[in-house]
Amino acid sequence: MASRGRAATPTVGKAMLNKYARAFFTRVLTPFAAFLIRRGVSPDTVTLIGTAGVVAGALVFYPRGEFFWGTVVITLFVFSDLVDGNMARQLGRSSRWGAFLDSTLDRVADGAIFGGFALWYAGSGNDNVLCAVSIFCLASGQVVSYTKARGESIGLPVAVNGLVERAERLVVSLVAAGFAGLHKFGVPGIQYLLPVALWIVAVGSLVTLVQRVVTVRRESAEAEAAADREARGSEAAK
């Protein structure tokens, strides 16, 4: 859930806090992070616990329509984004393993959140269309992440800021879910926020996917053209 070892990769915890709030919580959480280090707790352990908490909050509460409390639990565990990163900085660690673990568990957390929405709409929510939209949000989010990782793995920069990337997907969905849950406390009409948010995320994810595919195609063509020019130049120099 955090970003140890990954440069400029937004996480849901960081996206939900502006730079001033993040600086405040970093100061507040630094003693706690230091305490965990003294107790022999590793940043990886905090990452695992944070992800487990997000998964539990999503899959225990969301399928029952308890969107407010589910979002509260998820938000509490989101602070692991700040704690494990803080611990890694104090320990002076920035490893490929940490980056791999964070990225992998991010996908698990995403799947649990949108899977929880899908389970609600497939069951008591009784809306097959929104169930399908939730599943599309889940799948498209995974594919959007894959396109960037795959493009980078073949040596392309994938230099594009998509319309709706991971941080935006989760902030929009979680904020809407939290407010939609207030319907059970008597706030009228607010339950429609979540369906609207899911449609926004679905459309935005599709646009982002197209943006990344087009970018990779362009960068690939440019790289191949540059390689051809270099090869011709080498031949001409002989």
PDB file of C-alpha atoms in Angstrom:
ATOM      1  CA  MET A   1       0.000   0.000   0.000  1.00  0.00           C
ATOM      2  CA  ALA A   2       2.937   2.329   0.329  1.00  0.00           C
ATOM      3  CA  SER A   3       5.532   3.428  -2.147  1.00  0.00           C
ATOM      4  CA  ARG A   4       8.852   2.233  -0.767  1.00  0.00           C
ATOM      5  CA  GLY A   5      11.330   1.944  -3.603  1.00  0.00           C
ATOM      6  CA  ARG A   6       8.953   3.399  -6.178  1.00  0.00           C
ATOM      7  CA  ALA A   7       9.442   6.888  -7.464  1.00  0.00           C
ATOM      8  CA  ALA A   8       6.439   9.146  -7.911  1.00  0.00           C
ATOM      9  CA  THR A   9       3.863   6.376  -7.749  1.00  0.00           C
ATOM     10  CA  PRO A  10       0.728   7.708  -6.049  1.00  0.00           C
ATOM     11  CA  THR A  11      -0.942   5.628  -3.384  1.00  0.00           C
ATOM     12  CA  VAL A  12      -4.450   5.999  -2.062  1.00  0.00           C
ATOM     13  CA  GLY A  13      -3.200   7.162   1.332  1.00  0.00           C
ATOM     14  CA  LYS A  14      -1.102   9.926  -0.158  1.00  0.00           C
ATOM     15  CA  ALA A  15      -3.818  10.921  -2.600  1.00  0.00           C
ATOM     16  CA  MET A  16      -6.333  11.326   0.237  1.00  0.00           C
ATOM     17  CA  LEU A  17      -4.061  13.749   2.078  1.00  0.00           C
ATOM     18  CA  ASN A  18      -2.894  17.058   0.665  1.00  0.00           C
ATOM     19  CA  LYS A  19       0.735  18.027   1.154  1.00  0.00           C
ATOM     20  CA  TYR A  20       0.045  19.996   4.344  1.00  0.00           C
ATOM     21  CA  ALA A  21      -2.009  17.272   5.977  1.00  0.00           C
ATOM     22  CA  ARG A  22       0.549  14.699   4.859  1.00  0.00           C
ATOM     23  CA  ALA A  23       3.360  16.676   6.487  1.00  0.00           C
ATOM     24  CA  PHE A  24       1.326  16.882   9.697  1.00  0.00           C
ATOM     25  CA  PHE A  25       0.557  13.162   9.779  1.00  0.00           C
ATOM     26  CA  THR A  26       4.149  12.339   8.900  1.00  0.00           C
ATOM     27  CA  ARG A  27       5.302  14.235  11.997  1.00  0.00           C
ATOM     28  CA  VAL A  28       2.620  12.574  14.110  1.00  0.00           C
ATOM     29  CA  LEU A  29       3.362   9.079  12.828  1.00  0.00           C
ATOM     30  CA  THR A  30       7.173   9.311  12.945  1.00  0.00           C
ATOM     31  CA  PRO A  31       7.366   8.408  16.685  1.00  0.00           C
ATOM     32  CA  PHE A  32       4.972   5.510  16.084  1.00  0.00           C
ATOM     33  CA  ALA A  33       7.083   4.319  13.146  1.00  0.00           C
ATOM     34  CA  ALA A  34      10.203   4.561  15.310  1.00  0.00           C
ATOM     35  CA  PHE A  35       8.443   2.561  18.053  1.00  0.00           C
ATOM     36  CA  LEU A  36       7.597  -0.207  15.587  1.00  0.00           C
ATOM     37  CA  ILE A  37      11.208  -0.301  14.414  1.00  0.00           C
ATOM     38  CA  ARG A  38      12.413  -0.638  18.003  1.00  0.00           C
ATOM     39  CA  ARG A  39       9.962  -3.511  18.475  1.00  0.00           C
ATOM     40  CA  GLY A  40      11.472  -5.280  15.502  1.00  0.00           C
ATOM     41  CA  VAL A  41       8.511  -4.741  13.174  1.00  0.00           C
ATOM     42  CA  SER A  42       9.499  -4.452   9.515  1.00  0.00           C
ATOM     43  CA  PRO A  43       7.988  -2.114   6.906  1.00  0.00           C
ATOM     44  CA  ASP A  44       6.869  -5.204   4.973  1.00  0.00           C
ATOM     45  CA  THR A  45       4.854  -6.375   7.986  1.00  0.00           C
ATOM     46  CA  VAL A  46       3.090  -3.015   8.182  1.00  0.00           C
ATOM     47  CA  THR A  47       2.361  -3.200   4.452  1.00  0.00           C
ATOM     48  CA  LEU A  48       0.854  -6.666   4.853  1.00  0.00           C
ATOM     49  CA  ILE A  49      -1.252  -5.647   7.857  1.00  0.00           C
ATOM     50  CA  GLY A  50      -2.457  -2.525   6.074  1.00  0.00           C
ATOM     51  CA  THR A  51      -3.504  -4.513   3.029  1.00  0.00           C
ATOM     52  CA  ALA A  52      -5.226  -7.127   5.209  1.00  0.00           C
ATOM     53  CA  GLY A  53      -7.183  -4.351   6.921  1.00  0.00           C
ATOM     54  CA  VAL A  54      -8.281  -2.836   3.620  1.00  0.00           C
ATOM     55  CA  VAL A  55      -9.334  -6.258   2.298  1.00  0.00           C
ATOM     56  CA  ALA A  56     -11.267  -7.012   5.506  1.00  0.00           C
ATOM     57  CA  GLY A  57     -12.984  -3.627   5.491  1.00  0.00           C
ATOM     58  CA  ALA A  58     -14.021  -4.055   1.861  1.00  0.00           C
ATOM     59  CA  LEU A  59     -15.123  -7.688   1.919  1.00  0.00           C
ATOM     60  CA  VAL A  60     -16.753  -7.740   5.358  1.00  0.00           C
ATOM     61  CA  PHE A  61     -18.706  -4.471   5.194  1.00  0.00           C
ATOM     62  CA  TYR A  62     -19.316  -3.606   1.538  1.00  0.00           C
ATOM     63  CA  PRO A  63     -21.165  -6.814   0.529  1.00  0.00           C
ATOM     64  CA  ARG A  64     -23.603  -6.088   3.396  1.00  0.00           C
ATOM     65  CA  GLY A  65     -24.183  -2.513   2.249  1.00  0.00           C
ATOM     66  CA  GLU A  66     -22.302  -1.065   5.244  1.00  0.00           C
ATOM     67  CA  PHE A  67     -20.477   1.478   3.088  1.00  0.00           C
ATOM     68  CA  PHE A  68     -19.859   4.052   5.797  1.00  0.00           C
ATOM     69  CA  TRP A  69     -18.226   1.698   8.286  1.00  0.00           C
ATOM     70  CA  GLY A  70     -16.372  -0.172   5.563  1.00  0.00           C
ATOM     71  CA  THR A  71     -14.863   3.079   4.347  1.00  0.00           C
ATOM     72  CA  VAL A  72     -13.943   4.077   7.905  1.00  0.00           C
ATOM     73  CA  VAL A  73     -12.051   0.790   8.396  1.00  0.00           C
ATOM     74  CA  ILE A  74     -10.334   1.093   5.017  1.00  0.00           C
ATOM     75  CA  THR A  75      -9.317   4.690   5.719  1.00  0.00           C
ATOM     76  CA  LEU A  76      -7.789   3.735   9.071  1.00  0.00           C
ATOM     77  CA  PHE A  77      -5.628   1.093   7.438  1.00  0.00           C
ATOM     78  CA  VAL A  78      -4.754   3.432   4.586  1.00  0.00           C
ATOM     79  CA  PHE A  79      -2.450   5.194   7.038  1.00  0.00           C
ATOM     80  CA  SER A  80      -0.119   2.216   6.661  1.00  0.00           C
ATOM     81  CA  ASP A  81       0.854   4.009   3.429  1.00  0.00           C
ATOM     82  CA  LEU A  82       2.498   6.646   5.560  1.00  0.00           C
ATOM     83  CA  VAL A  83       3.784   4.405   8.352  1.00  0.00           C
ATOM     84  CA  ASP A  84       5.681   1.830   6.294  1.00  0.00           C
ATOM     85  CA  GLY A  85       7.169   4.522   4.050  1.00  0.00           C
ATOM     86  CA  ASN A  86       8.255   6.437   7.156  1.00  0.00           C
ATOM     87  CA  MET A  87       9.820   3.289   8.592  1.00  0.00           C
ATOM     88  CA  ALA A  88      11.664   2.599   5.347  1.00  0.00           C
ATOM     89  CA  ARG A  89      13.093   6.127   5.332  1.00  0.00           C
ATOM     90  CA  GLN A  90      14.223   5.851   8.951  1.00  0.00           C
ATOM     91  CA  LEU A  91      15.900   2.535   8.157  1.00  0.00           C
ATOM     92  CA  GLY A  92      17.402   3.910   4.953  1.00  0.00           C
ATOM     93  CA  ARG A  93      15.798   1.163   2.890  1.00  0.00           C
ATOM     94  CA  SER A  94      14.589   1.470  -0.694  1.00  0.00           C
ATOM     95  CA  SER A  95      14.509  -1.978  -2.238  1.00  0.00           C
ATOM     96  CA  ARG A  96      13.240  -3.618  -5.381  1.00  0.00           C
ATOM     97  CA  TRP A  97      11.513  -6.171  -3.154  1.00  0.00           C
ATOM     98  CA  GLY A  98       9.656  -3.421  -1.282  1.00  0.00           C
ATOM     99  CA  ALA A  99       8.521  -1.883  -4.574  1.00  0.00           C
ATOM    100  CA  PHE A 100       7.371  -5.275  -5.851  1.00  0.00           C
ATOM    101  CA  LEU A 101       5.497  -6.094  -2.644  1.00  0.00           C
ATOM    102  CA  ASP A 102       3.793  -2.704  -2.511  1.00  0.00           C
ATOM    103  CA  SER A 103       2.695  -2.871  -6.131  1.00  0.00           C
ATOM    104  CA  THR A 104       1.411  -6.431  -5.813  1.00  0.00           C
ATOM    105  CA  LEU A 105      -0.571  -5.743  -2.644  1.00  0.00           C
ATOM    106  CA  ASP A 106      -1.994  -2.568  -4.169  1.00  0.00           C
ATOM    107  CA  ARG A 107      -3.660  -4.780  -6.789  1.00  0.00           C
ATOM    108  CA  VAL A 108      -5.028  -7.041  -4.052  1.00  0.00           C
ATOM    109  CA  ALA A 109      -6.518  -4.063  -2.191  1.00  0.00           C
ATOM    110  CA  ASP A 110      -8.060  -2.648  -5.368  1.00  0.00           C
ATOM    111  CA  GLY A 111      -9.616  -6.004  -6.196  1.00  0.00           C
ATOM    112  CA  ALA A 112     -11.126  -6.301  -2.726  1.00  0.00           C
ATOM    113  CA  ILE A 113     -12.679  -2.823  -2.819  1.00  0.00           C
ATOM    114  CA  PHE A 114     -14.348  -3.133  -6.207  1.00  0.00           C
ATOM    115  CA  GLY A 115     -15.085  -6.807  -5.556  1.00  0.00           C
ATOM    116  CA  GLY A 116     -16.950  -5.735  -2.412  1.00  0.00           C
ATOM    117  CA  PHE A 117     -19.061  -3.335  -4.454  1.00  0.00           C
ATOM    118  CA  ALA A 118     -19.775  -6.062  -7.015  1.00  0.00           C
ATOM    119  CA  LEU A 119     -20.845  -8.512  -4.306  1.00  0.00           C
ATOM    120  CA  TRP A 120     -23.281  -5.973  -2.874  1.00  0.00           C
ATOM    121  CA  TYR A 121     -24.907  -5.250  -6.206  1.00  0.00           C
ATOM    122  CA  ALA A 122     -24.994  -8.946  -7.119  1.00  0.00           C
ATOM    123  CA  GLY A 123     -26.729  -9.706  -3.822  1.00  0.00           C
ATOM    124  CA  SER A 124     -28.812  -7.424  -1.646  1.00  0.00           C
ATOM    125  CA  GLY A 125     -28.116  -4.397  -3.841  1.00  0.00           C
ATOM    126  CA  ASN A 126     -29.967  -6.229  -6.606  1.00  0.00           C
ATOM    127  CA  ASP A 127     -28.535  -4.315  -9.560  1.00  0.00           C
ATOM    128  CA  ASN A 128     -26.831  -6.404 -12.240  1.00  0.00           C
ATOM    129  CA  VAL A 129     -25.804  -3.359 -14.245  1.00  0.00           C
ATOM    130  CA  LEU A 130     -23.920  -1.800 -11.330  1.00  0.00           C
ATOM    131  CA  CYS A 131     -22.471  -5.209 -10.510  1.00  0.00           C
ATOM    132  CA  ALA A 132     -21.083  -5.325 -14.048  1.00  0.00           C
ATOM    133  CA  VAL A 133     -19.807  -1.737 -13.751  1.00  0.00           C
ATOM    134  CA  SER A 134     -18.027  -2.633 -10.488  1.00  0.00           C
ATOM    135  CA  ILE A 135     -16.411  -5.656 -12.132  1.00  0.00           C
ATOM    136  CA  PHE A 136     -15.362  -3.473 -15.069  1.00  0.00           C
ATOM    137  CA  CYS A 137     -13.782  -0.981 -12.633  1.00  0.00           C
ATOM    138  CA  LEU A 138     -11.899  -3.857 -11.010  1.00  0.00           C
ATOM    139  CA  ALA A 139     -10.688  -5.359 -14.291  1.00  0.00           C
ATOM    140  CA  SER A 140      -9.880  -2.084 -16.041  1.00  0.00           C
ATOM    141  CA  GLY A 141      -7.876  -0.900 -13.045  1.00  0.00           C
ATOM    142  CA  GLN A 142      -5.727  -4.021 -13.217  1.00  0.00           C
ATOM    143  CA  VAL A 143      -5.256  -3.654 -16.984  1.00  0.00           C
ATOM    144  CA  VAL A 144      -4.411   0.048 -16.724  1.00  0.00           C
ATOM    145  CA  SER A 145      -1.663  -0.794 -14.236  1.00  0.00           C
ATOM    146  CA  TYR A 146      -0.475  -3.671 -16.425  1.00  0.00           C
ATOM    147  CA  THR A 147      -0.151  -1.515 -19.549  1.00  0.00           C
ATOM    148  CA  LYS A 148       2.261   0.844 -17.797  1.00  0.00           C
ATOM    149  CA  ALA A 149       4.271  -1.963 -16.207  1.00  0.00           C
ATOM    150  CA  ARG A 150       4.446  -3.899 -19.481  1.00  0.00           C
ATOM    151  CA  GLY A 151       5.400  -0.825 -21.466  1.00  0.00           C
ATOM    152  CA  GLU A 152       8.179   0.013 -19.037  1.00  0.00           C
ATOM    153  CA  SER A 153       9.393  -3.593 -19.091  1.00  0.00           C
ATOM    154  CA  ILE A 154      10.071  -3.343 -22.838  1.00  0.00           C
ATOM    155  CA  GLY A 155      12.024  -0.138 -22.356  1.00  0.00           C
ATOM    156  CA  LEU A 156       9.392   2.519 -23.052  1.00  0.00           C
ATOM    157  CA  PRO A 157       8.768   5.474 -20.725  1.00  0.00           C
ATOM    158  CA  VAL A 158       4.949   5.372 -21.045  1.00  0.00           C
ATOM    159  CA  ALA A 159       5.015   9.117 -20.495  1.00  0.00           C
ATOM    160  CA  VAL A 160       1.341   9.869 -20.008  1.00  0.00           C
ATOM    161  CA  ASN A 161      -0.741  11.049 -17.084  1.00  0.00           C
ATOM    162  CA  GLY A 162      -4.009   9.188 -17.523  1.00  0.00           C
ATOM    163  CA  LEU A 163      -7.376  10.776 -16.874  1.00  0.00           C
ATOM    164  CA  VAL A 164      -8.209   8.427 -13.973  1.00  0.00           C
ATOM    165  CA  GLU A 165      -5.259   6.590 -12.459  1.00  0.00           C
ATOM    166  CA  ARG A 166      -5.165   4.463  -9.318  1.00  0.00           C
ATOM    167  CA  ALA A 167      -5.259   7.274  -6.782  1.00  0.00           C
ATOM    168  CA  GLU A 168      -8.182   8.973  -8.500  1.00  0.00           C
ATOM    169  CA  ARG A 169     -10.081   5.681  -8.870  1.00  0.00           C
ATOM    170  CA  LEU A 170      -9.830   4.906  -5.183  1.00  0.00           C
ATOM    171  CA  VAL A 171     -10.386   8.395  -3.786  1.00  0.00           C
ATOM    172  CA  VAL A 172     -13.516   8.920  -5.905  1.00  0.00           C
ATOM    173  CA  SER A 173     -14.877   5.461  -5.038  1.00  0.00           C
ATOM    174  CA  LEU A 174     -14.096   5.534  -1.327  1.00  0.00           C
ATOM    175  CA  VAL A 175     -15.325   9.066  -0.716  1.00  0.00           C
ATOM    176  CA  ALA A 176     -18.557   8.281  -2.584  1.00  0.00           C
ATOM    177  CA  ALA A 177     -18.986   5.003  -0.695  1.00  0.00           C
ATOM    178  CA  GLY A 178     -18.457   6.693   2.652  1.00  0.00           C
ATOM    179  CA  PHE A 179     -21.041   9.374   1.950  1.00  0.00           C
ATOM    180  CA  ALA A 180     -23.453   6.862   0.388  1.00  0.00           C
ATOM    181  CA  GLY A 181     -23.305   4.910   3.647  1.00  0.00           C
ATOM    182  CA  LEU A 182     -24.840   7.885   5.442  1.00  0.00           C
ATOM    183  CA  HIS A 183     -28.136   6.858   3.872  1.00  0.00           C
ATOM    184  CA  LYS A 184     -28.499   4.323   6.692  1.00  0.00           C
ATOM    185  CA  PHE A 185     -28.253   7.203   9.149  1.00  0.00           C
ATOM    186  CA  GLY A 186     -31.237   8.908   7.549  1.00  0.00           C
ATOM    187  CA  VAL A 187     -29.586  11.177   4.970  1.00  0.00           C
ATOM    188  CA  PRO A 188     -31.968  11.047   1.984  1.00  0.00           C
ATOM    189  CA  GLY A 189     -30.857  10.514  -1.620  1.00  0.00           C
ATOM    190  CA  ILE A 190     -27.163  10.291  -0.814  1.00  0.00           C
ATOM    191  CA  GLN A 191     -26.984   6.589  -1.690  1.00  0.00           C
ATOM    192  CA  TYR A 192     -26.895   7.542  -5.370  1.00  0.00           C
ATOM    193  CA  LEU A 193     -23.395   8.964  -4.994  1.00  0.00           C
ATOM    194  CA  LEU A 194     -21.799   5.516  -5.224  1.00  0.00           C
ATOM    195  CA  PRO A 195     -23.419   4.479  -8.533  1.00  0.00           C
ATOM    196  CA  VAL A 196     -22.470   7.847 -10.036  1.00  0.00           C
ATOM    197  CA  ALA A 197     -18.897   7.435  -8.792  1.00  0.00           C
ATOM    198  CA  LEU A 198     -18.621   3.910 -10.219  1.00  0.00           C
ATOM    199  CA  TRP A 199     -19.771   5.087 -13.634  1.00  0.00           C
ATOM    200  CA  ILE A 200     -17.249   7.951 -13.505  1.00  0.00           C
ATOM    201  CA  VAL A 201     -14.463   5.553 -12.556  1.00  0.00           C
ATOM    202  CA  ALA A 202     -15.483   3.071 -15.260  1.00  0.00           C
ATOM    203  CA  VAL A 203     -15.524   5.664 -18.039  1.00  0.00           C
ATOM    204  CA  GLY A 204     -12.369   7.352 -16.754  1.00  0.00           C
ATOM    205  CA  SER A 205     -10.528   4.028 -16.554  1.00  0.00           C
ATOM    206  CA  LEU A 206     -11.509   3.215 -20.138  1.00  0.00           C
ATOM    207  CA  VAL A 207     -10.222   6.594 -21.321  1.00  0.00           C
ATOM    208  CA  THR A 208      -6.993   6.091 -19.353  1.00  0.00           C
ATOM    209  CA  LEU A 209      -6.513   2.641 -20.862  1.00  0.00           C
ATOM    210  CA  VAL A 210      -6.897   4.054 -24.373  1.00  0.00           C
ATOM    211  CA  GLN A 211      -4.480   6.885 -23.515  1.00  0.00           C
ATOM    212  CA  ARG A 212      -1.828   4.426 -22.367  1.00  0.00           C
ATOM    213  CA  VAL A 213      -2.261   2.076 -25.323  1.00  0.00           C
ATOM    214  CA  VAL A 214      -1.979   4.986 -27.779  1.00  0.00           C
ATOM    215  CA  THR A 215       1.079   6.300 -25.925  1.00  0.00           C
ATOM    216  CA  VAL A 216       2.825   2.911 -25.965  1.00  0.00           C
ATOM    217  CA  ARG A 217       2.072   2.512 -29.689  1.00  0.00           C
ATOM    218  CA  ARG A 218       3.523   5.956 -30.433  1.00  0.00           C
ATOM    219  CA  GLU A 219       6.599   5.453 -28.248  1.00  0.00           C
ATOM    220  CA  SER A 220       7.169   2.018 -29.762  1.00  0.00           C
ATOM    221  CA  ALA A 221       7.034   3.421 -33.294  1.00  0.00           C
ATOM    222  CA  GLU A 222       9.406   6.234 -32.328  1.00  0.00           C
ATOM    223  CA  ALA A 223      11.848   3.783 -30.710  1.00  0.00           C
ATOM    224  CA  GLU A 224      11.804   1.501 -33.760  1.00  0.00           C
ATOM    225  CA  ALA A 225      12.304   4.456 -36.109  1.00  0.00           C
ATOM    226  CA  ALA A 226      15.253   5.652 -34.030  1.00  0.00           C
ATOM    227  CA  ALA A 227      16.747   2.138 -34.084  1.00  0.00           C
ATOM    228  CA  ASP A 228      16.343   2.000 -37.886  1.00  0.00           C
ATOM    229  CA  ARG A 229      18.079   5.375 -38.292  1.00  0.00           C
ATOM    230  CA  GLU A 230      20.908   4.222 -36.065  1.00  0.00           C
ATOM    231  CA  ALA A 231      21.266   1.000 -38.035  1.00  0.00           C
ATOM    232  CA  ARG A 232      21.340   2.891 -41.344  1.00  0.00           C
ATOM    233  CA  GLY A 233      23.886   5.281 -39.937  1.00  0.00           C
ATOM    234  CA  SER A 234      26.092   2.390 -38.847  1.00  0.00           C
ATOM    235  CA  GLU A 235      25.835   0.815 -42.291  1.00  0.00           C
ATOM    236  CA  ALA A 236      26.718   4.094 -43.989  1.00  0.00           C
ATOM    237  CA  ALA A 237      29.756   4.534 -41.767  1.00  0.00           C
ATOM    238  CA  LYS A 238      31.245   1.208 -42.864  1.00  0.00           C
TER     239      LYS A 238
END
